[in-house]
Coordinates of C-alpha atoms and ligand atoms in Angstrom, one line a residue:
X1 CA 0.0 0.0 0.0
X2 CA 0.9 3.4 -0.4
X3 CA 2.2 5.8 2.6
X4 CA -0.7 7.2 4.1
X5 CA -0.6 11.2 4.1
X6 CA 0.6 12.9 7.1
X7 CA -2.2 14.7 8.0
X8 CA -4.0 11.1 8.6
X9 CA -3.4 9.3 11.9
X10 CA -2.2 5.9 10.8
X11 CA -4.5 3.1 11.2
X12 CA -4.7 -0.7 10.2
X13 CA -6.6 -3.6 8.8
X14 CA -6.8 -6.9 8.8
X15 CA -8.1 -8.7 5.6
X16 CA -9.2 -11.9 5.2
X17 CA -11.0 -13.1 1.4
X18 CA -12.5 -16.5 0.5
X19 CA -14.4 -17.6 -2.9
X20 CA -13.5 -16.1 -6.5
X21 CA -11.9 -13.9 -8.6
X22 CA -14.4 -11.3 -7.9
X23 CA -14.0 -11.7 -4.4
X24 CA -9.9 -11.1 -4.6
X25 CA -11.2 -8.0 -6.8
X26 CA -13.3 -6.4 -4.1
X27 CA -10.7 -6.8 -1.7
X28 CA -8.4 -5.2 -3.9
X29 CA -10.8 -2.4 -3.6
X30 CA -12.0 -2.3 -0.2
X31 CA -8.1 -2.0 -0.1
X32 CA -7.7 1.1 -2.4
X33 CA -10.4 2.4 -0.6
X34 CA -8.6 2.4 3.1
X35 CA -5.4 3.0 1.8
X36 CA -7.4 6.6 0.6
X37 CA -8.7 6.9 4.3
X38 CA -5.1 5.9 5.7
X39 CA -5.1 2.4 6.4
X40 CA -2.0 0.0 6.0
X41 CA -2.5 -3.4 5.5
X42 CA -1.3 -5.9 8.6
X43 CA -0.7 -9.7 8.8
X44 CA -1.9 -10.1 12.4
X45 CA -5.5 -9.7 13.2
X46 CA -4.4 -8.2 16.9
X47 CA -2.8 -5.9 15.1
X48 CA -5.5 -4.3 13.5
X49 CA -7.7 -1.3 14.3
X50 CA -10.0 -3.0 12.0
X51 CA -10.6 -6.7 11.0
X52 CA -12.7 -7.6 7.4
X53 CA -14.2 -10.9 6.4
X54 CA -14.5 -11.2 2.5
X55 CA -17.0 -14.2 2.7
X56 CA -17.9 -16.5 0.0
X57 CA -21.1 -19.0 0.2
X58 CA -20.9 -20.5 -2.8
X59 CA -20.8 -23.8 -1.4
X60 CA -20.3 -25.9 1.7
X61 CA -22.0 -24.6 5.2
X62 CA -20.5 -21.1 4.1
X63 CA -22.4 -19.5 7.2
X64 CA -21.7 -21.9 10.1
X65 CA -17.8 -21.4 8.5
X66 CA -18.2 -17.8 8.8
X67 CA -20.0 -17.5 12.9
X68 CA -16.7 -19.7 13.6
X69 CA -14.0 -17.8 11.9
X70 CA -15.7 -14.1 13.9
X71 CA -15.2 -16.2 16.7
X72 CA -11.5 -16.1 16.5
X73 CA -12.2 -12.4 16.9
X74 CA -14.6 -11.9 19.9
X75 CA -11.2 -11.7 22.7
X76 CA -9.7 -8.6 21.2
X77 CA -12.7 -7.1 20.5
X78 CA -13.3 -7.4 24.2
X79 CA -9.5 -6.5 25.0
X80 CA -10.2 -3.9 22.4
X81 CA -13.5 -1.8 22.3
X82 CA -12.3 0.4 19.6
X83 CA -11.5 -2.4 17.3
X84 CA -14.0 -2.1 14.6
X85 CA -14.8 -5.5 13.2
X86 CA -16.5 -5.7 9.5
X87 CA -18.3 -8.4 7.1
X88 CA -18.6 -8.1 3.2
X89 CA -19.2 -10.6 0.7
X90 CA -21.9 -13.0 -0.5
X91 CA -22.4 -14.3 3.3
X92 CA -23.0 -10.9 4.4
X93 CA -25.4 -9.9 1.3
X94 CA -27.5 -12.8 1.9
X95 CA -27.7 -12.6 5.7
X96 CA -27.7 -9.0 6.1
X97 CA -29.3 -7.7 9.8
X98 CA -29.5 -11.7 11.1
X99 CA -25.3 -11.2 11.4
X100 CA -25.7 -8.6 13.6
X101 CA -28.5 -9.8 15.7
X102 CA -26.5 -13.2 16.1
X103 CA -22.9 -11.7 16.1
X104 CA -23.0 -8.9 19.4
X105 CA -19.3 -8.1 18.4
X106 CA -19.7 -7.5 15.0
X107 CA -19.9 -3.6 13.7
X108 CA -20.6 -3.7 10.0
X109 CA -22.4 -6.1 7.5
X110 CA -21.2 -4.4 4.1
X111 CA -23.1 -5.4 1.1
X112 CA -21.6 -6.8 -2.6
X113 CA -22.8 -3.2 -3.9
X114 CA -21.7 -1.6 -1.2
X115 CA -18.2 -1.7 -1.1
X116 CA -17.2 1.8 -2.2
X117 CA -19.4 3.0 0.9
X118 CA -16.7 1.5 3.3
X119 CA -15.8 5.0 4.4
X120 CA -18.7 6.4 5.0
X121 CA -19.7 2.9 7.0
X122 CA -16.7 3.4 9.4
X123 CA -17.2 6.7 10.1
X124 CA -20.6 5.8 11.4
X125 CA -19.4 2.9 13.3
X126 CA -16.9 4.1 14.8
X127 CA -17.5 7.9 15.1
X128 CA -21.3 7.0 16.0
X129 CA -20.6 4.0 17.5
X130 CA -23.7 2.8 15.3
X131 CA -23.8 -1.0 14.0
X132 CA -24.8 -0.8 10.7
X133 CA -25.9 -3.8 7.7
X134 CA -25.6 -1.8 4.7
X135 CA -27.0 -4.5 1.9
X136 CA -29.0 -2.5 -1.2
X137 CA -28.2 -4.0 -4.3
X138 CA -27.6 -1.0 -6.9
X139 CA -29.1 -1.5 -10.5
X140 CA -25.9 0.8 -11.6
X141 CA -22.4 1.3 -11.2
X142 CA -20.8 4.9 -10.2
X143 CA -17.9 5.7 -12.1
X144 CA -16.1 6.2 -8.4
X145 CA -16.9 2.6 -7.5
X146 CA -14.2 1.2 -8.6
X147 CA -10.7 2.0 -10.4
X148 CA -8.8 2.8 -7.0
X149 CA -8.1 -0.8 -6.4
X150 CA -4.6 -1.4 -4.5
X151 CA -3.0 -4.6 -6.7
X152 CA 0.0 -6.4 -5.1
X153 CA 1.1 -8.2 -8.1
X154 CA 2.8 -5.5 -10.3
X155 CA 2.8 -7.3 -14.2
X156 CA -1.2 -8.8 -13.9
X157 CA -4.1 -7.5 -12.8
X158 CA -7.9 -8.3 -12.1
X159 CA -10.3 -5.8 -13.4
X160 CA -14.0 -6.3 -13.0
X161 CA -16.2 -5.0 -15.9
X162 CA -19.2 -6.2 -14.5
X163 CA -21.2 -7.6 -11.6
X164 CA -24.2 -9.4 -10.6
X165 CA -26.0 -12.2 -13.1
X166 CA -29.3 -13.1 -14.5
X167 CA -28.9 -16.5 -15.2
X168 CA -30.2 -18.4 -12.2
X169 CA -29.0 -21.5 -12.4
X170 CA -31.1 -23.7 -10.5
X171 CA -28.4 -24.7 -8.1
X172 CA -26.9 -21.3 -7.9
X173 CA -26.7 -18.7 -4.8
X174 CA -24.9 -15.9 -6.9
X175 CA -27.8 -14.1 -8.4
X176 CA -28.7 -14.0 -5.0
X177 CA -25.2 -12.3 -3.1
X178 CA -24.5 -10.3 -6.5
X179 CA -27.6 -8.9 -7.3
X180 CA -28.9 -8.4 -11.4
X181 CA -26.2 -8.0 -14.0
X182 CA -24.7 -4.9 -14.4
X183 CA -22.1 -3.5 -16.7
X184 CA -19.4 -0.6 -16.2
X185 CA -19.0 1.9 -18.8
X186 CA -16.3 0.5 -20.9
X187 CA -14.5 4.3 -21.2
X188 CA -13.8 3.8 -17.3
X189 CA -12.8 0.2 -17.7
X190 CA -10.1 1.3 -20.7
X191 CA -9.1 4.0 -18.4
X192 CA -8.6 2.1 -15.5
X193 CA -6.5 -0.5 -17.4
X194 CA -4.7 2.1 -19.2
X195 CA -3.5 3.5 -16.0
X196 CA -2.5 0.1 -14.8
X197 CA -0.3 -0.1 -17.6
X198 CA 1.4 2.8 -16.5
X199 CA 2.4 1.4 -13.8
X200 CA 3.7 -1.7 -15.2
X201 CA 0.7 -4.3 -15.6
X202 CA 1.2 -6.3 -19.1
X203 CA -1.6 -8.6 -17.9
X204 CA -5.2 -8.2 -17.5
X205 CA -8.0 -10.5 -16.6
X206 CA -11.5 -8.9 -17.1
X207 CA -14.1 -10.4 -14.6
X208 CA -17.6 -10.9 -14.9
X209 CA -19.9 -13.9 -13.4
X210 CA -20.8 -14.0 -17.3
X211 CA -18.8 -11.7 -19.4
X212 CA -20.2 -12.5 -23.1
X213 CA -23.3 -10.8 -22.1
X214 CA -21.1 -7.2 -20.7
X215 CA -22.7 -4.6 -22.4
X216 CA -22.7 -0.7 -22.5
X217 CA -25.4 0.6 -23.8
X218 CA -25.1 4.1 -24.0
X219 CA -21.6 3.3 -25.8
X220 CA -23.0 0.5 -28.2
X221 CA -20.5 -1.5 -26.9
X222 CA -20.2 -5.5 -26.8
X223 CA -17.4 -7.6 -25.2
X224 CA -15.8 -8.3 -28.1
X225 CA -15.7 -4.9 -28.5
X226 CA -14.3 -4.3 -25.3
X227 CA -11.7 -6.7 -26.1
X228 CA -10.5 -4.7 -29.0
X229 CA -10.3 -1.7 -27.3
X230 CA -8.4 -3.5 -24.2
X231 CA -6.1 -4.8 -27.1
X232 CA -5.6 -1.4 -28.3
X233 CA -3.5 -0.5 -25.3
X234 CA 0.2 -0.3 -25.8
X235 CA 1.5 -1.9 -23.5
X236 CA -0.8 -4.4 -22.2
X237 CA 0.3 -7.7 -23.6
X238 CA -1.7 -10.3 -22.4
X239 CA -5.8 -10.4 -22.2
X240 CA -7.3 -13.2 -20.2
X241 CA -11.1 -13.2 -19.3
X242 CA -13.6 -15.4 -17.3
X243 CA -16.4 -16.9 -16.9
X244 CA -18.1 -17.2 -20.0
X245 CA -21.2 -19.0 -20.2
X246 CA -21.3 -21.7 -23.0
X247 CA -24.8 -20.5 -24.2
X248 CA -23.5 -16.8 -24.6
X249 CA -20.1 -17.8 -26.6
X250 CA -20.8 -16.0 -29.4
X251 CA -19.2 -16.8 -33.4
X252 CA -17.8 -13.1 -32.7
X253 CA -15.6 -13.9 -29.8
X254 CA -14.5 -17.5 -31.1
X255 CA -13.4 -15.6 -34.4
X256 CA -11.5 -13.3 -32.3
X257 CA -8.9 -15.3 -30.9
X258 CA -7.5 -15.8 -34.6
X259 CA -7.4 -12.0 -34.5
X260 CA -6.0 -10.5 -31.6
X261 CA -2.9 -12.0 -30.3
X262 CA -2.9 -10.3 -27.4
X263 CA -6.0 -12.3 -26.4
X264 CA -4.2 -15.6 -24.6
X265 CA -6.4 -19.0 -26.3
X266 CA -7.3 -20.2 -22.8
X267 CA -10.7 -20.6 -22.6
X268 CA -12.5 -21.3 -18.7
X269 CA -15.6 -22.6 -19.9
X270 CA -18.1 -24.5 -17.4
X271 CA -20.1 -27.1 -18.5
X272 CA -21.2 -28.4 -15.0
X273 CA -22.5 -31.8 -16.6
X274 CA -21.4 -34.2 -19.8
X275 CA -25.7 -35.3 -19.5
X276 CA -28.5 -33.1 -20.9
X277 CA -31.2 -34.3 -18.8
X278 CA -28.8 -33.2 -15.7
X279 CA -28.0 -29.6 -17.6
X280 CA -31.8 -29.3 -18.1
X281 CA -32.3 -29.4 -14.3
X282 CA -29.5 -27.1 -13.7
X283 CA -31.3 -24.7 -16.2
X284 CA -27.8 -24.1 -17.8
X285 CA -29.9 -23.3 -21.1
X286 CA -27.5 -25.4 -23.5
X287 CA -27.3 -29.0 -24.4
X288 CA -24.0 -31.1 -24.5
X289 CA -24.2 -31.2 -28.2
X290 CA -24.4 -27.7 -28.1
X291 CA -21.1 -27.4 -26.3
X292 CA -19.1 -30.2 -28.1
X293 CA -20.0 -27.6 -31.0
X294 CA -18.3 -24.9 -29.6
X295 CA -15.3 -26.6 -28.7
X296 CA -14.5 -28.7 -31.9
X297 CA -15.1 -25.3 -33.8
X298 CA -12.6 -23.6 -31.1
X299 CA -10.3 -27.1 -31.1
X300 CA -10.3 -26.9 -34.9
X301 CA -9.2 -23.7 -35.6
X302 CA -7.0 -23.2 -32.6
X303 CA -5.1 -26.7 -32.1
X304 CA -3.2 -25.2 -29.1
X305 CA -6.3 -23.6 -27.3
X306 CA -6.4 -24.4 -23.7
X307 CA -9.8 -25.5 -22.6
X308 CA -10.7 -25.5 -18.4
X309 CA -14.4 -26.2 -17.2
X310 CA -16.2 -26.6 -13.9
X311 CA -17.8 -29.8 -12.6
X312 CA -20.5 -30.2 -10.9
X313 CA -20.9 -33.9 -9.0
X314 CA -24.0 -35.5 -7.8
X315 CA -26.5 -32.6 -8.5
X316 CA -29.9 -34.1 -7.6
X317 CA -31.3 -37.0 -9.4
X318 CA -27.7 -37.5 -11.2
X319 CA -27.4 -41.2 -12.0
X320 CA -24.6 -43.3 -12.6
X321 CA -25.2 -43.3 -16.5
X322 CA -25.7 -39.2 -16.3
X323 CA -22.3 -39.5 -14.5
X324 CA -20.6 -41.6 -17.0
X325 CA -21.8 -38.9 -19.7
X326 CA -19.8 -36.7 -17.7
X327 CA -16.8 -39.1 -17.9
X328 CA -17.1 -39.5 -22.0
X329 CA -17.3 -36.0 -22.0
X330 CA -14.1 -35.0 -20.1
X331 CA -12.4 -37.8 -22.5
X332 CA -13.8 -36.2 -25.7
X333 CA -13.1 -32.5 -24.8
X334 CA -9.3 -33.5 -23.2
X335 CA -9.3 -29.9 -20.7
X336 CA -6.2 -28.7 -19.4
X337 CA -7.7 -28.7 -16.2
X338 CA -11.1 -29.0 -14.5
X339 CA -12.5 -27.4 -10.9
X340 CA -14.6 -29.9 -9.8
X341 CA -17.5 -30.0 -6.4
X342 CA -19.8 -32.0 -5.1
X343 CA -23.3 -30.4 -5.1
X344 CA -23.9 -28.5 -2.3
X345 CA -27.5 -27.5 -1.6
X346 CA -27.7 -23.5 -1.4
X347 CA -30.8 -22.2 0.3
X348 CA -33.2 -20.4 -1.5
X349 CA -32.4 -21.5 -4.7
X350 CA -34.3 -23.8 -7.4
X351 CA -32.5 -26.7 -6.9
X352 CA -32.8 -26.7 -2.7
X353 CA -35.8 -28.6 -2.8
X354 CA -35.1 -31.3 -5.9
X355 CA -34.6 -34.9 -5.3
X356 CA -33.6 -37.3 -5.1
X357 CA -30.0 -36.1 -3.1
X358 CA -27.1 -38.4 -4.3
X359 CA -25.7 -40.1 -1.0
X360 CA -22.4 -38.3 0.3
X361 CA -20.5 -41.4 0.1
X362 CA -21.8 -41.4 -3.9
X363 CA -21.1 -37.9 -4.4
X364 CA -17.6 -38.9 -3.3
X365 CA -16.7 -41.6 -5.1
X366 CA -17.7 -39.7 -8.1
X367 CA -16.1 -36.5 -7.8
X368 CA -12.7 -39.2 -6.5
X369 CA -13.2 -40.8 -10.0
X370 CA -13.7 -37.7 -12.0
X371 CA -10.6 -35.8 -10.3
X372 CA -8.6 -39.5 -10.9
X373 CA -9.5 -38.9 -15.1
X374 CA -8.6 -35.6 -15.1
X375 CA -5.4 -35.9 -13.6
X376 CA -3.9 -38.3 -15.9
X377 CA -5.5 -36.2 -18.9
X378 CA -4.0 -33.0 -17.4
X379 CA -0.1 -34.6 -17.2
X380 CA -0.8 -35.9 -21.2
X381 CA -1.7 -32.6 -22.4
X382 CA 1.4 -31.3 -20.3
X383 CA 3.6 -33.8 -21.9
X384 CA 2.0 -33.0 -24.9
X385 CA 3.9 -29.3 -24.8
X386 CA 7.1 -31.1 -24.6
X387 CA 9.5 -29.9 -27.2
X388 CA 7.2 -27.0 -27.9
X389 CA 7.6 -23.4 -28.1
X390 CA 5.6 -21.3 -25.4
X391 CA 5.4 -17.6 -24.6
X392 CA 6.0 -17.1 -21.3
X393 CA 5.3 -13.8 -19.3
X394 CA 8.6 -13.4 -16.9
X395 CA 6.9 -13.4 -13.1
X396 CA 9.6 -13.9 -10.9
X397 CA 12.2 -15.9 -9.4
X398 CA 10.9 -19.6 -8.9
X399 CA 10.0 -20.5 -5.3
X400 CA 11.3 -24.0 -6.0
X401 CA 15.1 -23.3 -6.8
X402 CA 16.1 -19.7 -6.4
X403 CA 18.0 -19.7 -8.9
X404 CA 15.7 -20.4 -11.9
X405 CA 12.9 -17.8 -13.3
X406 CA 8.7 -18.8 -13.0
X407 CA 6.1 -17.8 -15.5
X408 CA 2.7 -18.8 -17.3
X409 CA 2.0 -19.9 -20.7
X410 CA -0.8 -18.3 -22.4
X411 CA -3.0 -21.5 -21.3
X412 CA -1.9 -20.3 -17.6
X413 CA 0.3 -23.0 -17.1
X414 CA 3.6 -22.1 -14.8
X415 CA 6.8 -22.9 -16.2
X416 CA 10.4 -22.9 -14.5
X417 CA 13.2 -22.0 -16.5
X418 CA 17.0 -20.6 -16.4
X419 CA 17.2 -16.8 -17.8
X420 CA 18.8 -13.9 -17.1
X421 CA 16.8 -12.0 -14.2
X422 CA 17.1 -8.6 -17.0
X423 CA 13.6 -10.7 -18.7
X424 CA 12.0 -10.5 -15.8
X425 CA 8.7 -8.6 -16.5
X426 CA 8.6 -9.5 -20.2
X427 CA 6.7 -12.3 -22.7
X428 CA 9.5 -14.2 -23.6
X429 CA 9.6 -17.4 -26.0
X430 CA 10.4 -21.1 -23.4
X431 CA 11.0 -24.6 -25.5
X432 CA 9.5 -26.5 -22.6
X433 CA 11.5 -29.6 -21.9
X434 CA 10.2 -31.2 -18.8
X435 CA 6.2 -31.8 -18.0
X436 CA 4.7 -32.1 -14.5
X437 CA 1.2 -32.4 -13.3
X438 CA 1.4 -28.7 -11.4
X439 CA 4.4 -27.5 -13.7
X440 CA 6.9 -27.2 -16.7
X441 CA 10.8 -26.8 -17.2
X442 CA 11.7 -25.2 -20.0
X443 CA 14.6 -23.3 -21.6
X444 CA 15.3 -19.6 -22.7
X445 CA 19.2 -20.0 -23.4
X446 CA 19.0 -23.4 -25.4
X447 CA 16.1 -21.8 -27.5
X448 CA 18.0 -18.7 -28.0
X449 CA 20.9 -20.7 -29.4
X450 CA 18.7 -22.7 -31.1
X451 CA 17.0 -19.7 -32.7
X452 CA 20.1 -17.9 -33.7
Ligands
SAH1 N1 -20.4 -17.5 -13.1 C1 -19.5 -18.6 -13.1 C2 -19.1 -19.1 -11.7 C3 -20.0 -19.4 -10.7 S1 -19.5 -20.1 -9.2 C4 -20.1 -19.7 -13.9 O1 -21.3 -19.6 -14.3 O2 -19.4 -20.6 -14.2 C5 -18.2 -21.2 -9.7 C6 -18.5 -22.7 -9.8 O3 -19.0 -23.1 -8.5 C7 -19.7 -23.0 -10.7 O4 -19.2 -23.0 -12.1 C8 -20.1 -24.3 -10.2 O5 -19.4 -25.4 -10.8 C9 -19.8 -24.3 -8.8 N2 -21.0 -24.2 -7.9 C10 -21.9 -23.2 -7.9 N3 -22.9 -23.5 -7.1 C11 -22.7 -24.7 -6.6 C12 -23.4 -25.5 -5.7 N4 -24.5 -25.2 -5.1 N5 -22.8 -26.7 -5.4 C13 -21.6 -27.1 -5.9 N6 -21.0 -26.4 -6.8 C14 -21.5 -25.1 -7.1
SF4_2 FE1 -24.3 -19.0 -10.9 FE2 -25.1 -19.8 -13.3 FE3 -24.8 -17.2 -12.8 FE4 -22.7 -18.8 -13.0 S1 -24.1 -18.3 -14.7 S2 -23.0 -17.3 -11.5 S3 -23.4 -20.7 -12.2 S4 -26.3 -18.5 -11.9
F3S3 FE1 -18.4 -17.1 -3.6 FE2 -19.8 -14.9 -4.1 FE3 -17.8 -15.5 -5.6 S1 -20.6 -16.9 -3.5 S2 -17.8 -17.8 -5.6 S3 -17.7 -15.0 -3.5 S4 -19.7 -14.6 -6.3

């Protein structure tokens, strides 16, 4: 973080994020936003004038996780009555007022659409000493919302261009914690990346819960669009995006990763479930021919595209054949990697109530045999870059031997490799030599010589 001004008595936080990208994104700018007010950053949550919980509930009993982790808190609160102690995230959306009803110690309960109020929320807390669940969901996105996000990694970046979704997936809580889709203007998304390229970000990753459908409407503008203009920036060498929605991939955007280099062919694209009867349940609005279309058109004009999904295992009603489908699936698309869960029921949503529930030890097994598939594919494809030539962007030196440089490939795979430190910060060219399930090896020098 920046030096806090002078004129500021110096205070602290303690952060704390769980869940996605979007998640790591807000606390990037709950972040900016105390660094503004005067607030470094501390590792120890006694510490801290003020503690934040970034919660995710996604999955899993994401509340009863959350009660217990505030409970770590309730001592120095009572050693510390000034300590302010603060909530965010899709647990404190959905709960709202019940937090501070069941949590005495807690102060604040701060909203997904809320963030940028964080200020204004701590003044009232601790200057009113009120307790206060701020939790509106906001149809529209102030320019001043986001684009004073403090980043700690200095080459790549997360920028969201959008929040919220309107897809309600039957199984789904984010529609929920995020609220209705919204897009931000794209001039202050270009701005906002163009001043992290000032500052020395050559990678971006624009995040949405469903990014083919960003639009701004008062600019006519599309994501694909958006992409060009990103592209546009000197500078910025590397666009990545997620998640796209298999329904929404659109001709356009498949067409533009023969077009814009700058546009890395690594595609996250969930399918949840290889079975349409399954899909149809999970209201995903596409059926599994639907997506094997996409990909062989994507596999066949971009042999070296990286594909990754998302699994969902034992959604209600899943049977062993729907699972298999799953299986052949996996096979026939060959990902670079997978993220894979069993179904957890969210309440509130569609799905809560269907049946029949797949036993635990079921759901197990399967997501045990599906992770055991997707393994060995993930080392072939690995293997398969052997002898290849990748373009690496230069992160650092490796944590694994000191002496050797890390990166990722476009598909977002890291790579070790020996190099001057003087690329560091650049998109080199690695022939990768080794393959691991987690890793490459590769060489800069031997290529070099090779090339010359
Ligand atoms: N908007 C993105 C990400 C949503 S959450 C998308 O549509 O892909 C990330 C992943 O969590 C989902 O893709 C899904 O695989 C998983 N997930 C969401 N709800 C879940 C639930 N109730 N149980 C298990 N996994 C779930
Ligand atoms: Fe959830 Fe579906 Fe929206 Fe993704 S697209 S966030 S899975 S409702
Ligand atoms: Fe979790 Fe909310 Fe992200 S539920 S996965 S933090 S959108």
């Amino acid at each position: 973080m920046d030096t806090p001004s002078l004129i500021v008595p110096e205070k602290s936080v303690f952060l704390e994020t769980f869940g996605c990208q979007m998640n790591e994104s807000d606390s990037e700018r709950l972040l900016g936003f105390l660094r503004d007010l005067g607030y470094t950053r501390v590792e120890t949550p006694g510490d801290a004038d003020l503690i934040i919980l970034n919660t995710c509930s996604v999955r899993d009993k994401a509340e009863q996780k959350v009660y217990s982790a505030l409970g770590r808190f309730k001592h120095l609160k009572e050693e510390n009555p000034g300590l302010i102690i603060a909530l965010c995230g899709c647990v404190a959306q959905q709960e709202g007022e019940r937090l501070l009803q069941r949590v005495p110690y807690l102060d604040l309960v701060i909203g997904t659409s809320n963030i940028h109020r964080v200020g204004q929320l701590l003044e009232e807390a601790g200057l009113r000493n009120k307790r206060v669940a701020a939790i509106s969901l906001s149809g529209i996105i102030d320019t001043d919302e986001y684009g004073s996000a403090s980043r700690t990694n200095g080459l790549k970046a997360f920028v969201s261009i959008m929040r919220g979704c309107d897809n309600y997936c039957s199984y789904c809580i984010v529609p929920y914690t995020r609220g209705h889709e919204v897009s931000r203007d794209a001039a202050d998304i270009i701005g906002e990346i163009r001043r992290l390229c000032l500052n020395g970000v050559r990678e971006v990753m624009l995040l949405g819960q469903n990014v083919n459908s960003y639009r701004d409407k008062s600019a006519g503008i599309n994501f694909v669009d958006l992409l060009r203009g990103v592209a546009e920036i000197d500078g910025i060498e590397r666009i990545r995006f997620v998640t796209s929605h298999p329904r929404d991939l659109s001709p356009a955007l498949i067409r533009l990763f023969g077009e814009e280099p700058k546009l890395c062919r690594h595609l996250h694209l969930p399918v949840q479930s290889g079975s349409d009867p399954v899909l149809q349940r999970m209201r995903r609005g596409y059926r599994v021919d639907e997506y094997l279309a996409k990909v062989t058109r994507l596999q066949d004009l971009y042999p070296d595209i990286a594909l990754t999904t998302d699994i969902i295992v034992g959604f209600p009603g899943e049977t062993e054949e729907d699972f298999e489908r799953t299986l052949t699936l996996i096979r026939r698309v060959g990902f670079d990697n997978i993220f894979s869960f069993k179904y957890s029921p969210r309440p509130g949503t569609a799905a809560a109530d269907y049946e029949p529930a797949v036993p635990m030890a079921e759901q197990k097994k399967r997501l045990a045999a599906l992770q055991a598939l997707q393994s060995k594919i993930t080392i072939k494809r690995g293997r398969d870059l052997v002898g290849r030539v990748e373009s690496v962007l230069v992160e650092g030196v490796s944590k694994l031997s000191g002496e050797e440089l890390t990166g990722r490939t476009a598909s977002n795979r890291v790579v070790n490799f020996a190099a001057p430190p003087e690329v560091q910060g650049r998109v080199i060219d690695v022939l990768i030599t080794e393959a691991h399930e987690h890793s490459l090896r590769g060489t800069y020098k031997e290529w070099k010589a090779y090339a010359t």
